[in-house]
Tab-separated table of N, CA and C and ligand atoms in Angstrom:
chain	number	residue	atom	x	y	z
A	1	MET	N	0.851	-1.191	0.000
A	1	MET	CA	0.000	0.000	0.000
A	1	MET	C	0.890	1.247	0.000
A	2	ARG	N	0.494	2.224	-0.778
A	2	ARG	CA	1.276	3.454	-0.840
A	2	ARG	C	0.700	4.481	0.142
A	3	ILE	N	1.449	4.770	1.181
A	3	ILE	CA	0.945	5.700	2.184
A	3	ILE	C	1.813	6.955	2.176
A	4	ASN	N	1.269	8.041	1.690
A	4	ASN	CA	2.006	9.289	1.697
A	4	ASN	C	1.260	10.271	2.579
A	5	THR	N	1.751	10.442	3.779
A	5	THR	CA	1.007	11.253	4.728
A	5	THR	C	1.775	12.514	5.085
A	6	MET	N	1.023	13.512	5.462
A	6	MET	CA	1.626	14.708	6.009
A	6	MET	C	1.081	14.874	7.423
A	7	ILE	N	1.964	15.104	8.383
A	7	ILE	CA	1.472	15.203	9.759
A	7	ILE	C	0.612	16.458	9.923
A	8	ASP	N	-0.253	16.419	10.946
A	8	ASP	CA	-1.220	17.497	11.151
A	8	ASP	C	-0.551	18.857	11.316
A	9	GLU	N	0.592	18.888	11.979
A	9	GLU	CA	1.266	20.163	12.203
A	9	GLU	C	1.641	20.838	10.874
A	10	TYR	N	2.089	20.044	9.909
A	10	TYR	CA	2.466	20.641	8.621
A	10	TYR	C	1.214	21.055	7.829
A	11	ARG	N	0.141	20.274	7.962
A	11	ARG	CA	-1.128	20.700	7.335
A	11	ARG	C	-1.576	22.040	7.916
A	12	ARG	N	-1.426	22.170	9.225
A	12	ARG	CA	-1.832	23.410	9.890
A	12	ARG	C	-0.993	24.586	9.354
A	13	LEU	N	0.307	24.368	9.190
A	13	LEU	CA	1.169	25.440	8.686
A	13	LEU	C	0.759	25.850	7.270
A	14	LEU	N	0.381	24.858	6.452
A	14	LEU	CA	-0.032	25.200	5.086
A	14	LEU	C	-1.361	25.953	5.077
A	15	ARG	N	-2.231	25.639	6.038
A	15	ARG	CA	-3.488	26.420	6.145
A	15	ARG	C	-3.174	27.863	6.541
A	16	LEU	N	-2.219	28.033	7.454
A	16	LEU	CA	-1.823	29.392	7.843
A	16	LEU	C	-1.185	30.131	6.661
A	17	ALA	N	-0.391	29.392	5.886
A	17	ALA	CA	0.243	30.004	4.713
A	17	ALA	C	-0.817	30.481	3.718
A	18	GLU	N	-1.864	29.686	3.569
A	18	GLU	CA	-2.950	30.083	2.660
A	18	GLU	C	-3.662	31.323	3.198
A	19	ARG	N	-3.897	31.341	4.518
A	19	ARG	CA	-4.539	32.495	5.146
A	19	ARG	C	-3.684	33.758	4.933
A	20	ASP	N	-2.350	33.600	5.049
A	20	ASP	CA	-1.436	34.749	4.994
A	20	ASP	C	-0.924	35.051	3.585
A	21	LYS	N	-1.486	34.385	2.592
A	21	LYS	CA	-0.929	34.443	1.231
A	21	LYS	C	-0.687	35.881	0.737
A	22	LYS	N	-1.680	36.738	0.862
A	22	LYS	CA	-1.556	38.100	0.333
A	22	LYS	C	-0.516	38.898	1.124
A	23	MET	N	-0.549	38.766	2.438
A	23	MET	CA	0.410	39.483	3.287
A	23	MET	C	1.839	39.057	2.921
A	24	ILE	N	2.043	37.750	2.754
A	24	ILE	CA	3.383	37.244	2.411
A	24	ILE	C	3.825	37.815	1.063
A	25	LYS	N	2.935	37.774	0.089
A	25	LYS	CA	3.280	38.281	-1.243
A	25	LYS	C	3.640	39.767	-1.172
A	26	ASP	N	2.824	40.557	-0.469
A	26	ASP	CA	3.069	42.002	-0.378
A	26	ASP	C	4.406	42.287	0.308
A	27	LYS	N	4.649	41.614	1.417
A	27	LYS	CA	5.865	41.907	2.188
A	27	LYS	C	7.118	41.436	1.448
A	28	LEU	N	7.059	40.260	0.841
A	28	LEU	CA	8.254	39.784	0.128
A	28	LEU	C	8.486	40.584	-1.148
A	29	THR	N	7.423	41.103	-1.747
A	29	THR	CA	7.601	41.963	-2.929
A	29	THR	C	8.353	43.231	-2.527
A	30	LYS	N	7.996	43.798	-1.366
A	30	LYS	CA	8.713	44.996	-0.872
A	30	LYS	C	10.169	44.666	-0.571
A	31	LEU	N	10.376	43.553	0.103
A	31	LEU	CA	11.725	43.162	0.521
A	31	LEU	C	12.602	42.793	-0.680
A	32	ASP	N	11.958	42.333	-1.735
A	32	ASP	CA	12.678	41.908	-2.941
A	32	ASP	C	13.525	43.051	-3.517
A	33	ARG	N	13.166	44.289	-3.189
A	33	ARG	CA	13.917	45.434	-3.727
A	33	ARG	C	15.234	45.639	-2.990
A	34	ARG	N	15.395	45.075	-1.806
A	34	ARG	CA	16.618	45.334	-1.018
A	34	ARG	C	17.799	44.494	-1.514
A	35	ARG	N	17.580	43.234	-1.680
A	35	ARG	CA	18.586	42.344	-2.274
A	35	ARG	C	19.971	42.459	-1.654
A	36	THR	N	20.068	42.572	-0.354
A	36	THR	CA	21.370	42.740	0.288
A	36	THR	C	21.971	41.390	0.646
A	37	MET	N	23.288	41.386	0.839
A	37	MET	CA	23.956	40.153	1.237
A	37	MET	C	23.582	39.777	2.670
A	38	THR	N	23.231	40.770	3.485
A	38	THR	CA	22.764	40.465	4.849
A	38	THR	C	21.485	39.643	4.770
A	39	LEU	N	20.607	40.048	3.869
A	39	LEU	CA	19.350	39.306	3.684
A	39	LEU	C	19.644	37.867	3.254
A	40	GLN	N	20.544	37.725	2.293
A	40	GLN	CA	20.897	36.373	1.827
A	40	GLN	C	21.446	35.521	2.978
A	41	LYS	N	22.367	36.104	3.743
A	41	LYS	CA	23.009	35.378	4.846
A	41	LYS	C	21.974	34.952	5.884
A	42	ARG	N	21.062	35.843	6.214
A	42	ARG	CA	20.061	35.520	7.229
A	42	ARG	C	19.086	34.445	6.717
A	43	ILE	N	18.723	34.516	5.444
A	43	ILE	CA	17.819	33.472	4.912
A	43	ILE	C	18.503	32.103	5.005
A	44	HIS	N	19.781	32.064	4.685
A	44	HIS	CA	20.513	30.790	4.792
A	44	HIS	C	20.515	30.284	6.235
A	45	GLU	N	20.674	31.205	7.178
A	45	GLU	CA	20.667	30.801	8.590
A	45	GLU	C	19.261	30.343	9.015
A	46	PHE	N	18.248	31.054	8.547
A	46	PHE	CA	16.867	30.642	8.857
A	46	PHE	C	16.587	29.246	8.284
A	47	HIS	N	17.095	28.997	7.085
A	47	HIS	CA	16.952	27.667	6.464
A	47	HIS	C	17.502	26.586	7.401
A	48	ASP	N	18.720	26.808	7.899
A	48	ASP	CA	19.349	25.802	8.769
A	48	ASP	C	18.537	25.600	10.042
A	49	GLU	N	18.064	26.706	10.620
A	49	GLU	CA	17.272	26.610	11.856
A	49	GLU	C	15.989	25.816	11.611
A	50	VAL	N	15.292	26.132	10.531
A	50	VAL	CA	13.997	25.494	10.262
A	50	VAL	C	14.185	24.021	9.902
A	51	PHE	N	15.152	23.723	9.044
A	51	PHE	CA	15.313	22.322	8.638
A	51	PHE	C	15.977	21.459	9.727
A	52	ALA	N	16.471	22.091	10.789
A	52	ALA	CA	16.908	21.301	11.945
A	52	ALA	C	15.694	20.708	12.664
A	53	GLU	N	14.533	21.312	12.433
A	53	GLU	CA	13.301	20.871	13.108
A	53	GLU	C	12.349	20.119	12.168
A	54	VAL	N	12.246	20.583	10.922
A	54	VAL	CA	11.272	20.006	9.986
A	54	VAL	C	11.787	18.672	9.444
A	55	ASP	N	10.896	17.691	9.394
A	55	ASP	CA	11.246	16.368	8.867
A	55	ASP	C	10.500	16.154	7.549
A	56	CYS	N	11.232	16.203	6.451
A	56	CYS	CA	10.594	16.091	5.129
A	56	CYS	C	9.880	14.753	4.942
A	57	LEU	N	10.341	13.714	5.633
A	57	LEU	CA	9.666	12.413	5.515
A	57	LEU	C	8.275	12.432	6.147
A	58	LYS	N	7.992	13.443	6.946
A	58	LYS	CA	6.657	13.578	7.518
A	58	LYS	C	5.809	14.557	6.713
A	59	CYS	N	6.321	14.937	5.563
A	59	CYS	CA	5.623	15.922	4.730
A	59	CYS	C	5.460	15.392	3.292
A	60	GLY	N	6.521	15.505	2.498
A	60	GLY	CA	6.477	15.019	1.120
A	60	GLY	C	5.619	15.848	0.184
A	61	ASN	N	5.236	17.042	0.634
A	61	ASN	CA	4.277	17.795	-0.175
A	61	ASN	C	4.855	18.301	-1.486
A	62	CYS	N	6.157	18.639	-1.518
A	62	CYS	CA	6.736	19.100	-2.791
A	62	CYS	C	6.714	17.966	-3.817
A	63	CYS	N	6.941	16.746	-3.378
A	63	CYS	CA	6.912	15.593	-4.288
A	63	CYS	C	5.482	15.319	-4.774
A	64	ARG	N	4.511	15.607	-3.936
A	64	ARG	CA	3.103	15.363	-4.303
A	64	ARG	C	2.510	16.478	-5.136
A	65	GLU	N	2.946	17.733	-4.873
A	65	GLU	CA	2.226	18.877	-5.436
A	65	GLU	C	3.032	19.731	-6.414
A	66	VAL	N	4.354	19.653	-6.361
A	66	VAL	CA	5.140	20.567	-7.203
A	66	VAL	C	5.805	19.816	-8.351
A	67	GLY	N	6.687	18.892	-8.029
A	67	GLY	CA	7.396	18.161	-9.090
A	67	GLY	C	8.579	18.970	-9.591
A	68	PRO	N	9.718	18.317	-9.816
A	68	PRO	CA	10.941	19.036	-10.160
A	68	PRO	C	11.111	19.323	-11.653
A	69	ARG	N	11.804	20.434	-11.933
A	69	ARG	CA	12.330	20.686	-13.275
A	69	ARG	C	13.647	19.915	-13.339
A	70	ILE	N	13.877	19.251	-14.464
A	70	ILE	CA	15.021	18.338	-14.524
A	70	ILE	C	16.024	18.826	-15.560
A	71	ILE	N	17.277	18.884	-15.136
A	71	ILE	CA	18.331	19.363	-16.031
A	71	ILE	C	19.183	18.189	-16.521
A	72	GLU	N	19.970	18.477	-17.549
A	72	GLU	CA	20.747	17.435	-18.234
A	72	GLU	C	21.558	16.537	-17.275
A	73	PRO	N	22.324	17.113	-16.340
A	73	PRO	CA	23.100	16.224	-15.448
A	73	PRO	C	22.204	15.293	-14.628
A	74	ASP	N	20.988	15.763	-14.288
A	74	ASP	CA	20.045	14.892	-13.563
A	74	ASP	C	19.688	13.684	-14.423
A	75	ILE	N	19.388	13.943	-15.698
A	75	ILE	CA	18.965	12.863	-16.603
A	75	ILE	C	20.079	11.824	-16.739
A	76	VAL	N	21.296	12.321	-16.934
A	76	VAL	CA	22.444	11.418	-17.103
A	76	VAL	C	22.608	10.545	-15.853
A	77	ARG	N	22.534	11.187	-14.680
A	77	ARG	CA	22.744	10.480	-13.410
A	77	ARG	C	21.638	9.457	-13.139
A	78	ILE	N	20.382	9.871	-13.348
A	78	ILE	CA	19.269	8.956	-13.036
A	78	ILE	C	19.228	7.808	-14.049
A	79	ALA	N	19.463	8.112	-15.315
A	79	ALA	CA	19.460	7.062	-16.343
A	79	ALA	C	20.522	6.008	-16.023
A	80	LYS	N	21.705	6.465	-15.625
A	80	LYS	CA	22.784	5.527	-15.266
A	80	LYS	C	22.347	4.659	-14.081
A	81	ASP	N	21.734	5.286	-13.103
A	81	ASP	CA	21.269	4.540	-11.918
A	81	ASP	C	20.231	3.488	-12.293
A	82	GLN	N	19.432	3.792	-13.314
A	82	GLN	CA	18.364	2.873	-13.737
A	82	GLN	C	18.843	1.895	-14.807
A	83	ASN	N	20.149	1.915	-15.091
A	83	ASN	CA	20.738	1.054	-16.122
A	83	ASN	C	20.068	1.249	-17.473
A	84	MET	N	19.823	2.499	-17.807
A	84	MET	CA	19.209	2.794	-19.104
A	84	MET	C	20.070	3.803	-19.858
A	85	LYS	N	19.986	3.734	-21.184
A	85	LYS	CA	20.637	4.773	-21.981
A	85	LYS	C	19.830	6.053	-21.818
A	86	LYS	N	20.526	7.177	-21.923
A	86	LYS	CA	19.874	8.461	-21.659
A	86	LYS	C	18.612	8.646	-22.511
A	87	ASN	N	18.721	8.399	-23.803
A	87	ASN	CA	17.570	8.639	-24.679
A	87	ASN	C	16.419	7.678	-24.398
A	88	THR	N	16.751	6.457	-24.024
A	88	THR	CA	15.704	5.488	-23.663
A	88	THR	C	14.988	5.954	-22.403
A	89	TYR	N	15.808	6.422	-21.443
A	89	TYR	CA	15.224	6.910	-20.191
A	89	TYR	C	14.284	8.095	-20.461
A	90	ILE	N	14.744	9.003	-21.296
A	90	ILE	CA	13.908	10.171	-21.624
A	90	ILE	C	12.599	9.710	-22.251
A	91	ALA	N	12.693	8.805	-23.211
A	91	ALA	CA	11.487	8.340	-23.916
A	91	ALA	C	10.497	7.677	-22.965
A	92	HIS	N	11.028	6.963	-21.974
A	92	HIS	CA	10.151	6.229	-21.056
A	92	HIS	C	9.543	7.104	-19.972
A	93	THR	N	10.296	8.095	-19.529
A	93	THR	CA	9.878	8.737	-18.271
A	93	THR	C	9.644	10.238	-18.345
A	94	MET	N	10.014	10.886	-19.451
A	94	MET	CA	9.996	12.344	-19.403
A	94	MET	C	9.190	12.978	-20.524
A	95	VAL	N	8.755	14.199	-20.258
A	95	VAL	CA	8.129	15.047	-21.278
A	95	VAL	C	8.687	16.451	-21.088
A	96	SER	N	8.546	17.285	-22.125
A	96	SER	CA	8.952	18.676	-21.912
A	96	SER	C	7.699	19.498	-21.635
A	97	ASP	N	7.822	20.442	-20.690
A	97	ASP	CA	6.648	21.221	-20.293
A	97	ASP	C	6.461	22.427	-21.215
A	98	GLU	N	5.530	23.307	-20.846
A	98	GLU	CA	5.203	24.444	-21.713
A	98	GLU	C	6.373	25.421	-21.868
A	99	ASP	N	7.337	25.386	-20.912
A	99	ASP	CA	8.522	26.257	-21.018
A	99	ASP	C	9.682	25.554	-21.721
A	100	GLY	N	9.455	24.308	-22.143
A	100	GLY	CA	10.523	23.559	-22.816
A	100	GLY	C	11.460	22.851	-21.858
A	101	ASP	N	11.127	22.859	-20.554
A	101	ASP	CA	11.958	22.159	-19.570
A	101	ASP	C	11.528	20.700	-19.454
A	102	TRP	N	12.499	19.832	-19.119
A	102	TRP	CA	12.166	18.431	-18.887
A	102	TRP	C	11.507	18.258	-17.523
A	103	VAL	N	10.434	17.459	-17.523
A	103	VAL	CA	9.774	17.076	-16.258
A	103	VAL	C	9.409	15.592	-16.374
A	104	PHE	N	9.155	14.948	-15.216
A	104	PHE	CA	8.702	13.564	-15.263
A	104	PHE	C	7.282	13.505	-15.819
A	105	LYS	N	6.996	12.435	-16.580
A	105	LYS	CA	5.633	12.219	-17.076
A	105	LYS	C	4.658	12.099	-15.907
A	106	ASP	N	3.443	12.604	-16.094
A	106	ASP	CA	2.364	12.466	-15.099
A	106	ASP	C	2.780	12.948	-13.701
A	107	CYS	N	3.583	13.972	-13.667
A	107	CYS	CA	4.078	14.514	-12.384
A	107	CYS	C	3.605	15.953	-12.260
A	108	PRO	N	3.103	16.410	-11.114
A	108	PRO	CA	2.953	15.697	-9.859
A	108	PRO	C	1.688	14.835	-9.810
A	109	PRO	N	1.632	13.837	-8.852
A	109	PRO	CA	2.707	13.509	-7.928
A	109	PRO	C	3.858	12.824	-8.651
A	110	CYS	N	5.031	12.912	-8.061
A	110	CYS	CA	6.214	12.348	-8.689
A	110	CYS	C	6.129	10.816	-8.729
A	111	PRO	N	6.472	10.221	-9.877
A	111	PRO	CA	6.411	8.763	-9.975
A	111	PRO	C	7.408	8.047	-9.066
A	112	TYR	N	8.394	8.765	-8.570
A	112	TYR	CA	9.383	8.133	-7.685
A	112	TYR	C	9.031	8.269	-6.205
A	113	LEU	N	7.896	8.890	-5.930
A	113	LEU	CA	7.480	9.038	-4.533
A	113	LEU	C	6.914	7.712	-4.046
A	114	GLY	N	7.510	7.201	-2.973
A	114	GLY	CA	7.102	5.890	-2.483
A	114	GLY	C	6.409	5.965	-1.145
A	115	GLU	N	6.258	4.795	-0.565
A	115	GLU	CA	5.568	4.670	0.716
A	115	GLU	C	6.244	5.538	1.781
A	116	ASN	N	5.406	6.150	2.620
A	116	ASN	CA	5.891	6.990	3.721
A	116	ASN	C	6.840	8.097	3.264
A	117	ASN	N	6.542	8.612	2.085
A	117	ASN	CA	7.268	9.765	1.539
A	117	ASN	C	8.726	9.482	1.190
A	118	PHE	N	9.105	8.215	1.082
A	118	PHE	CA	10.462	7.904	0.639
A	118	PHE	C	10.580	8.129	-0.869
A	119	CYS	N	11.763	8.575	-1.264
A	119	CYS	CA	12.047	8.787	-2.685
A	119	CYS	C	12.809	7.565	-3.194
A	120	HIS	N	12.314	6.941	-4.263
A	120	HIS	CA	12.953	5.730	-4.791
A	120	HIS	C	14.304	6.000	-5.441
A	121	ILE	N	14.566	7.270	-5.755
A	121	ILE	CA	15.864	7.584	-6.379
A	121	ILE	C	16.614	8.639	-5.552
A	122	TYR	N	16.440	8.546	-4.245
A	122	TYR	CA	16.942	9.606	-3.359
A	122	TYR	C	18.407	9.974	-3.620
A	123	ASP	N	19.265	8.978	-3.757
A	123	ASP	CA	20.701	9.268	-3.898
A	123	ASP	C	21.048	9.959	-5.215
A	124	VAL	N	20.173	9.815	-6.201
A	124	VAL	CA	20.452	10.424	-7.508
A	124	VAL	C	19.342	11.406	-7.894
A	125	ARG	N	18.553	11.826	-6.942
A	125	ARG	CA	17.387	12.676	-7.242
A	125	ARG	C	17.807	13.975	-7.936
A	126	PRO	N	16.872	14.595	-8.654
A	126	PRO	CA	17.205	15.838	-9.356
A	126	PRO	C	17.706	16.921	-8.407
A	127	ARG	N	18.552	17.764	-8.932
A	127	ARG	CA	19.095	18.884	-8.161
A	127	ARG	C	17.968	19.739	-7.581
A	128	ALA	N	16.912	19.934	-8.366
A	128	ALA	CA	15.807	20.780	-7.907
A	128	ALA	C	15.147	20.203	-6.660
A	129	CYS	N	15.122	18.874	-6.548
A	129	CYS	CA	14.546	18.243	-5.348
A	129	CYS	C	15.445	18.502	-4.144
A	130	LYS	N	16.742	18.346	-4.390
A	130	LYS	CA	17.706	18.515	-3.314
A	130	LYS	C	17.662	19.945	-2.766
A	131	ASP	N	17.469	20.898	-3.653
A	131	ASP	CA	17.556	22.312	-3.265
A	131	ASP	C	16.236	22.894	-2.755
A	132	TYR	N	15.111	22.236	-3.065
A	132	TYR	CA	13.807	22.803	-2.715
A	132	TYR	C	13.687	23.010	-1.209
A	133	PRO	N	13.174	24.139	-0.704
A	133	PRO	CA	12.543	25.266	-1.412
A	133	PRO	C	13.518	26.379	-1.801
A	134	HIS	N	14.751	26.009	-2.057
A	134	HIS	CA	15.769	26.908	-2.614
A	134	HIS	C	16.210	28.011	-1.666
A	135	THR	N	15.989	27.816	-0.377
A	135	THR	CA	16.354	28.842	0.591
A	135	THR	C	17.829	28.793	0.974
A	136	LYS	N	18.587	27.875	0.381
A	136	LYS	CA	20.045	27.887	0.539
A	136	LYS	C	20.712	28.319	-0.775
A	137	ASP	N	19.904	28.672	-1.783
A	137	ASP	CA	20.484	29.108	-3.057
A	137	ASP	C	21.226	30.432	-2.881
A	138	ARG	N	22.266	30.630	-3.687
A	138	ARG	CA	23.054	31.871	-3.578
A	138	ARG	C	22.243	33.106	-3.926
A	139	ASP	N	21.244	32.928	-4.817
A	139	ASP	CA	20.469	34.109	-5.242
A	139	ASP	C	19.082	34.167	-4.594
A	140	ILE	N	18.911	33.486	-3.468
A	140	ILE	CA	17.585	33.440	-2.848
A	140	ILE	C	17.064	34.842	-2.516
A	141	HIS	N	17.972	35.758	-2.142
A	141	HIS	CA	17.536	37.116	-1.779
A	141	HIS	C	17.026	37.889	-2.995
A	142	LYS	N	17.233	37.336	-4.212
A	142	LYS	CA	16.716	37.985	-5.422
A	142	LYS	C	15.504	37.233	-5.966
A	143	ARG	N	15.059	36.198	-5.223
A	143	ARG	CA	13.961	35.358	-5.721
A	143	ARG	C	12.854	35.239	-4.676
A	144	LEU	N	12.581	36.329	-4.009
A	144	LEU	CA	11.619	36.271	-2.909
A	144	LEU	C	10.186	36.091	-3.395
A	145	LYS	N	9.890	36.551	-4.610
A	145	LYS	CA	8.520	36.359	-5.117
A	145	LYS	C	8.250	34.868	-5.323
A	146	ARG	N	9.252	34.156	-5.789
A	146	ARG	CA	9.106	32.701	-5.957
A	146	ARG	C	8.971	32.019	-4.577
A	147	LEU	N	9.736	32.514	-3.609
A	147	LEU	CA	9.647	31.948	-2.265
A	147	LEU	C	8.246	32.149	-1.681
A	148	ALA	N	7.637	33.297	-1.975
A	148	ALA	CA	6.259	33.550	-1.505
A	148	ALA	C	5.323	32.469	-2.054
A	149	ILE	N	5.494	32.087	-3.302
A	149	ILE	CA	4.657	31.024	-3.901
A	149	ILE	C	4.931	29.691	-3.201
A	150	ASP	N	6.198	29.423	-2.916
A	150	ASP	CA	6.545	28.130	-2.303
A	150	ASP	C	5.997	27.975	-0.886
A	151	THR	N	5.669	29.090	-0.228
A	151	THR	CA	5.052	28.957	1.108
A	151	THR	C	3.707	28.245	1.036
A	152	GLN	N	3.100	28.242	-0.155
A	152	GLN	CA	1.787	27.605	-0.308
A	152	GLN	C	1.903	26.079	-0.440
A	153	TYR	N	3.115	25.587	-0.620
A	153	TYR	CA	3.348	24.146	-0.789
A	153	TYR	C	4.241	23.557	0.299
A	154	CYS	N	5.109	24.384	0.840
A	154	CYS	CA	6.166	23.870	1.729
A	154	CYS	C	6.057	24.499	3.116
A	155	PRO	N	5.723	23.701	4.133
A	155	PRO	CA	5.638	24.244	5.484
A	155	PRO	C	6.954	24.860	5.963
A	156	ALA	N	8.079	24.292	5.533
A	156	ALA	CA	9.377	24.852	5.934
A	156	ALA	C	9.562	26.243	5.330
A	157	ALA	N	9.160	26.409	4.081
A	157	ALA	CA	9.270	27.724	3.440
A	157	ALA	C	8.432	28.749	4.200
A	158	TYR	N	7.257	28.334	4.655
A	158	TYR	CA	6.393	29.241	5.421
A	158	TYR	C	7.083	29.663	6.723
A	159	LEU	N	7.709	28.719	7.419
A	159	LEU	CA	8.402	29.047	8.667
A	159	LEU	C	9.588	29.979	8.401
A	160	ILE	N	10.301	29.724	7.326
A	160	ILE	CA	11.454	30.574	6.974
A	160	ILE	C	10.978	31.993	6.651
A	161	VAL	N	9.899	32.085	5.890
A	161	VAL	CA	9.360	33.406	5.521
A	161	VAL	C	8.890	34.165	6.762
A	162	ASN	N	8.298	33.471	7.706
A	162	ASN	CA	7.892	34.139	8.951
A	162	ASN	C	9.096	34.752	9.658
A	163	LYS	N	10.202	34.028	9.657
A	163	LYS	CA	11.415	34.554	10.296
A	163	LYS	C	11.938	35.774	9.528
A	164	ILE	N	11.878	35.703	8.201
A	164	ILE	CA	12.339	36.836	7.375
A	164	ILE	C	11.505	38.082	7.691
A	165	ILE	N	10.191	37.907	7.703
A	165	ILE	CA	9.286	39.042	7.923
A	165	ILE	C	9.486	39.621	9.327
A	166	GLU	N	9.631	38.726	10.290
A	166	GLU	CA	9.804	39.181	11.675
A	166	GLU	C	11.098	39.992	11.828
A	167	GLU	N	12.159	39.561	11.172
A	167	GLU	CA	13.433	40.267	11.358
A	167	GLU	C	13.546	41.525	10.493
A	168	PHE	N	13.113	41.439	9.235
A	168	PHE	CA	13.356	42.562	8.321
A	168	PHE	C	12.177	43.547	8.255
A	169	LYS	N	11.031	43.137	8.781
A	169	LYS	CA	9.853	44.000	8.862
A	169	LYS	C	9.621	44.841	7.589
A	170	PRO	N	9.443	44.205	6.448
A	170	PRO	CA	9.251	44.957	5.215
A	170	PRO	C	7.919	45.712	5.199
B	1	LIG	S1	12.526	12.538	-7.451
B	1	LIG	FE1	12.264	11.981	-5.306
B	1	LIG	S2	12.645	13.885	-4.154
B	1	LIG	FE2	12.244	14.457	-6.294
B	1	LIG	S3	10.030	14.881	-6.425
B	1	LIG	FE3	10.362	12.712	-6.954
B	1	LIG	S4	10.064	11.595	-5.037
B	1	LIG	FE4	10.418	13.757	-4.514
B	2	LIG	S1	10.998	20.524	1.247
B	2	LIG	FE1	9.150	21.434	2.138
B	2	LIG	S2	7.413	20.603	0.943
B	2	LIG	FE2	9.221	19.314	0.537
B	2	LIG	S3	9.029	17.640	1.996
B	2	LIG	FE3	10.357	19.184	2.945
B	2	LIG	S4	8.986	20.486	4.172
B	2	LIG	FE4	7.712	19.304	2.740
């Protein structure tokens, strides 16, 4: 049986994120103009604080609701892991989306999402999965509008954004 559950606490956070959607968008849009290295450094620190507490195996919502954009090195790595030639792997598992990016067929939910939110290709998973919600990215302080959207899917992103708003008071 495939059981992909999200604990009640994370559901509650996503409900709060939905309630706060407009406020988050407005405040991060204002803050997006600052783009300082202090902002970047603090977001990275908030990421570490939040992910020290959040357990992705008790969530799995990005795998269920978002789905990764896949780049060439991801395809090469996953195809090798699956003992397939790159083009065969692409033909079997991938399509290009409206922006011309590679994505998994019929995703979301991701076809590699397994029981209890385990990823069947965890060790070779796409870079986008590893980095989500991108709050450790070098340019995160220039991508706050995207982060506002991710609060609607990722409880950790919502907690990080709350810390940003509380400290920077945009
Ligand atoms: S490849 Fe793994 S980590 Fe990435 S979306 Fe699929 S199940 Fe989640
Ligand atoms: S990255 Fe966010 S949405 Fe994905 S499993 Fe972890 S907490 Fe959930």
